């Protein structure tokens, strides 16, 4: 990760800002995937129970 910081500082105002955005995007995708999996599992589980 640190090896890419100098490259990022050249193209962006601050590497920390770029890192923050990437983390937010990654977390957003992960949360959507987890939410979708939990929703599917919860629905299937409810139907199996009832």
mmCIF file of N, CA and C in Angstrom:
data_model
loop_
_atom_site.group_PDB
_atom_site.id
_atom_site.type_symbol
_atom_site.label_atom_id
_atom_site.label_comp_id
_atom_site.label_asym_id
_atom_site.label_seq_id
_atom_site.Cartn_x
_atom_site.Cartn_y
_atom_site.Cartn_z
ATOM 1 N N UNK A 1 0.830 -1.186 0.000
ATOM 2 C CA UNK A 1 0.000 0.000 0.000
ATOM 3 C C UNK A 1 0.883 1.263 0.000
ATOM 4 N N UNK A 2 1.897 1.262 0.844
ATOM 5 C CA UNK A 2 2.762 2.437 0.966
ATOM 6 C C UNK A 2 3.504 2.716 -0.337
ATOM 7 N N UNK A 3 3.775 1.675 -1.118
ATOM 8 C CA UNK A 3 4.499 1.866 -2.374
ATOM 9 C C UNK A 3 3.671 2.701 -3.350
ATOM 10 N N UNK A 4 2.340 2.642 -3.224
ATOM 11 C CA UNK A 4 1.481 3.367 -4.148
ATOM 12 C C UNK A 4 1.188 4.789 -3.717
ATOM 13 N N UNK A 5 1.534 5.144 -2.485
ATOM 14 C CA UNK A 5 1.228 6.491 -1.987
ATOM 15 C C UNK A 5 1.921 7.594 -2.776
ATOM 16 N N UNK A 6 3.233 7.485 -3.083
ATOM 17 C CA UNK A 6 3.891 8.545 -3.861
ATOM 18 C C UNK A 6 3.235 8.752 -5.228
ATOM 19 N N UNK A 7 2.818 7.655 -5.868
ATOM 20 C CA UNK A 7 2.161 7.769 -7.171
ATOM 21 C C UNK A 7 0.814 8.486 -7.025
ATOM 22 N N UNK A 8 0.079 8.157 -5.969
ATOM 23 C CA UNK A 8 -1.228 8.768 -5.764
ATOM 24 C C UNK A 8 -1.106 10.253 -5.471
ATOM 25 N N UNK A 9 -0.040 10.668 -4.752
ATOM 26 C CA UNK A 9 0.119 12.076 -4.382
ATOM 27 C C UNK A 9 0.375 12.941 -5.620
ATOM 28 N N UNK A 10 0.854 12.324 -6.694
ATOM 29 C CA UNK A 10 1.112 13.093 -7.918
ATOM 30 C C UNK A 10 -0.191 13.386 -8.660
ATOM 31 N N UNK A 11 -1.118 12.425 -8.666
ATOM 32 C CA UNK A 11 -2.341 12.594 -9.440
ATOM 33 C C UNK A 11 -3.496 13.158 -8.624
ATOM 34 N N UNK A 12 -3.385 13.106 -7.303
ATOM 35 C CA UNK A 12 -4.484 13.569 -6.455
ATOM 36 C C UNK A 12 -3.984 14.636 -5.481
ATOM 37 N N UNK A 13 -4.926 15.405 -4.945
ATOM 38 C CA UNK A 13 -4.554 16.462 -3.996
ATOM 39 C C UNK A 13 -3.898 15.862 -2.754
ATOM 40 N N UNK A 14 -4.433 14.733 -2.291
ATOM 41 C CA UNK A 14 -3.835 14.069 -1.131
ATOM 42 C C UNK A 14 -4.112 12.575 -1.201
ATOM 43 N N UNK A 15 -3.106 11.746 -0.977
ATOM 44 C CA UNK A 15 -3.277 10.298 -1.039
ATOM 45 C C UNK A 15 -4.264 9.800 0.010
ATOM 46 N N UNK A 16 -4.339 10.486 1.143
ATOM 47 C CA UNK A 16 -5.265 10.061 2.195
ATOM 48 C C UNK A 16 -6.709 10.214 1.723
ATOM 49 N N UNK A 17 -6.977 11.269 0.937
ATOM 50 C CA UNK A 17 -8.330 11.478 0.417
ATOM 51 C C UNK A 17 -8.687 10.359 -0.556
ATOM 52 N N UNK A 18 -7.735 10.005 -1.425
ATOM 53 C CA UNK A 18 -7.973 8.933 -2.393
ATOM 54 C C UNK A 18 -8.188 7.623 -1.645
ATOM 55 N N UNK A 19 -7.374 7.366 -0.634
ATOM 56 C CA UNK A 19 -7.502 6.133 0.148
ATOM 57 C C UNK A 19 -8.860 6.094 0.840
ATOM 58 N N UNK A 20 -9.294 7.229 1.380
ATOM 59 C CA UNK A 20 -10.580 7.314 2.081
ATOM 60 C C UNK A 20 -11.725 6.977 1.130
ATOM 61 N N UNK A 21 -11.669 7.519 -0.089
ATOM 62 C CA UNK A 21 -12.721 7.264 -1.083
ATOM 63 C C UNK A 21 -12.747 5.783 -1.454
ATOM 64 N N UNK A 22 -11.559 5.203 -1.676
ATOM 65 C CA UNK A 22 -11.491 3.788 -2.048
ATOM 66 C C UNK A 22 -12.056 2.918 -0.931
ATOM 67 N N UNK A 23 -11.732 3.272 0.311
ATOM 68 C CA UNK A 23 -12.244 2.502 1.456
ATOM 69 C C UNK A 23 -13.759 2.612 1.533
ATOM 70 N N UNK A 24 -14.278 3.819 1.310
ATOM 71 C CA UNK A 24 -15.730 4.018 1.355
ATOM 72 C C UNK A 24 -16.429 3.200 0.271
ATOM 73 N N UNK A 25 -15.879 3.228 -0.937
ATOM 74 C CA UNK A 25 -16.473 2.474 -2.046
ATOM 75 C C UNK A 25 -16.420 0.986 -1.739
ATOM 76 N N UNK A 26 -15.279 0.516 -1.238
ATOM 77 C CA UNK A 26 -15.127 -0.907 -0.922
ATOM 78 C C UNK A 26 -16.111 -1.316 0.169
ATOM 79 N N UNK A 27 -16.231 -0.490 1.198
ATOM 80 C CA UNK A 27 -17.144 -0.798 2.300
ATOM 81 C C UNK A 27 -18.588 -0.790 1.811
ATOM 82 N N UNK A 28 -18.922 0.168 0.929
ATOM 83 C CA UNK A 28 -20.279 0.266 0.410
ATOM 84 C C UNK A 28 -20.652 -1.002 -0.355
ATOM 85 N N UNK A 29 -19.718 -1.472 -1.200
ATOM 86 C CA UNK A 29 -19.982 -2.687 -1.972
ATOM 87 C C UNK A 29 -20.109 -3.880 -1.041
ATOM 88 N N UNK A 30 -19.234 -3.965 -0.044
ATOM 89 C CA UNK A 30 -19.260 -5.093 0.881
ATOM 90 C C UNK A 30 -20.566 -5.120 1.659
ATOM 91 N N UNK A 31 -21.014 -3.931 2.103
ATOM 92 C CA UNK A 31 -22.257 -3.852 2.874
ATOM 93 C C UNK A 31 -23.441 -4.274 2.008
ATOM 94 N N UNK A 32 -23.449 -3.844 0.746
ATOM 95 C CA UNK A 32 -24.550 -4.221 -0.150
ATOM 96 C C UNK A 32 -24.574 -5.724 -0.362
ATOM 97 N N UNK A 33 -23.396 -6.315 -0.553
ATOM 98 C CA UNK A 33 -23.325 -7.768 -0.769
ATOM 99 C C UNK A 33 -23.786 -8.503 0.485
ATOM 100 N N UNK A 34 -23.283 -8.076 1.640
ATOM 101 C CA UNK A 34 -23.669 -8.727 2.892
ATOM 102 C C UNK A 34 -25.163 -8.578 3.134
ATOM 103 N N UNK A 35 -25.699 -7.387 2.882
ATOM 104 C CA UNK A 35 -27.125 -7.147 3.094
ATOM 105 C C UNK A 35 -27.948 -8.053 2.178
ATOM 106 N N UNK A 36 -27.510 -8.180 0.930
ATOM 107 C CA UNK A 36 -28.222 -9.034 -0.016
ATOM 108 C C UNK A 36 -28.189 -10.494 0.406
ATOM 109 N N UNK A 37 -27.029 -10.953 0.852
ATOM 110 C CA UNK A 37 -26.899 -12.354 1.287
ATOM 111 C C UNK A 37 -27.756 -12.601 2.522
ATOM 112 N N UNK A 38 -27.705 -11.679 3.462
ATOM 113 C CA UNK A 38 -28.497 -11.834 4.691
ATOM 114 C C UNK A 38 -29.984 -11.828 4.365
ATOM 115 N N UNK A 39 -30.397 -10.953 3.442
ATOM 116 C CA UNK A 39 -31.811 -10.868 3.073
ATOM 117 C C UNK A 39 -32.268 -12.177 2.435
ATOM 118 N N UNK A 40 -31.452 -12.716 1.534
ATOM 119 C CA UNK A 40 -31.807 -13.973 0.861
ATOM 120 C C UNK A 40 -31.852 -15.113 1.867
ATOM 121 N N UNK A 41 -30.846 -15.183 2.735
ATOM 122 C CA UNK A 41 -30.805 -16.246 3.735
ATOM 123 C C UNK A 41 -31.980 -16.133 4.703
ATOM 124 N N UNK A 42 -32.305 -14.904 5.102
ATOM 125 C CA UNK A 42 -33.397 -14.685 6.053
ATOM 126 C C UNK A 42 -34.728 -15.106 5.414
ATOM 127 N N UNK A 43 -34.940 -14.713 4.149
ATOM 128 C CA UNK A 43 -36.187 -15.073 3.463
ATOM 129 C C UNK A 43 -36.302 -16.588 3.335
ATOM 130 N N UNK A 44 -35.231 -17.221 2.866
ATOM 131 C CA UNK A 44 -35.258 -18.676 2.694
ATOM 132 C C UNK A 44 -35.458 -19.374 4.020
ATOM 133 N N UNK A 45 -34.845 -18.851 5.078
ATOM 134 C CA UNK A 45 -34.955 -19.472 6.395
ATOM 135 C C UNK A 45 -36.377 -19.358 6.918
ATOM 136 N N UNK A 46 -36.991 -18.185 6.715
ATOM 137 C CA UNK A 46 -38.354 -17.978 7.194
ATOM 138 C C UNK A 46 -39.314 -18.933 6.485
ATOM 139 N N UNK A 47 -39.139 -19.060 5.168
ATOM 140 C CA UNK A 47 -40.035 -19.929 4.412
ATOM 141 C C UNK A 47 -39.843 -21.384 4.812
ATOM 142 N N UNK A 48 -38.619 -21.780 5.110
ATOM 143 C CA UNK A 48 -38.366 -23.162 5.526
ATOM 144 C C UNK A 48 -38.992 -23.426 6.895
ATOM 145 N N UNK A 49 -38.879 -22.440 7.784
ATOM 146 C CA UNK A 49 -39.429 -22.604 9.127
ATOM 147 C C UNK A 49 -40.946 -22.704 9.069
ATOM 148 N N UNK A 50 -41.591 -21.812 8.292
ATOM 149 C CA UNK A 50 -43.046 -21.781 8.207
ATOM 150 C C UNK A 50 -43.511 -22.555 6.983
#
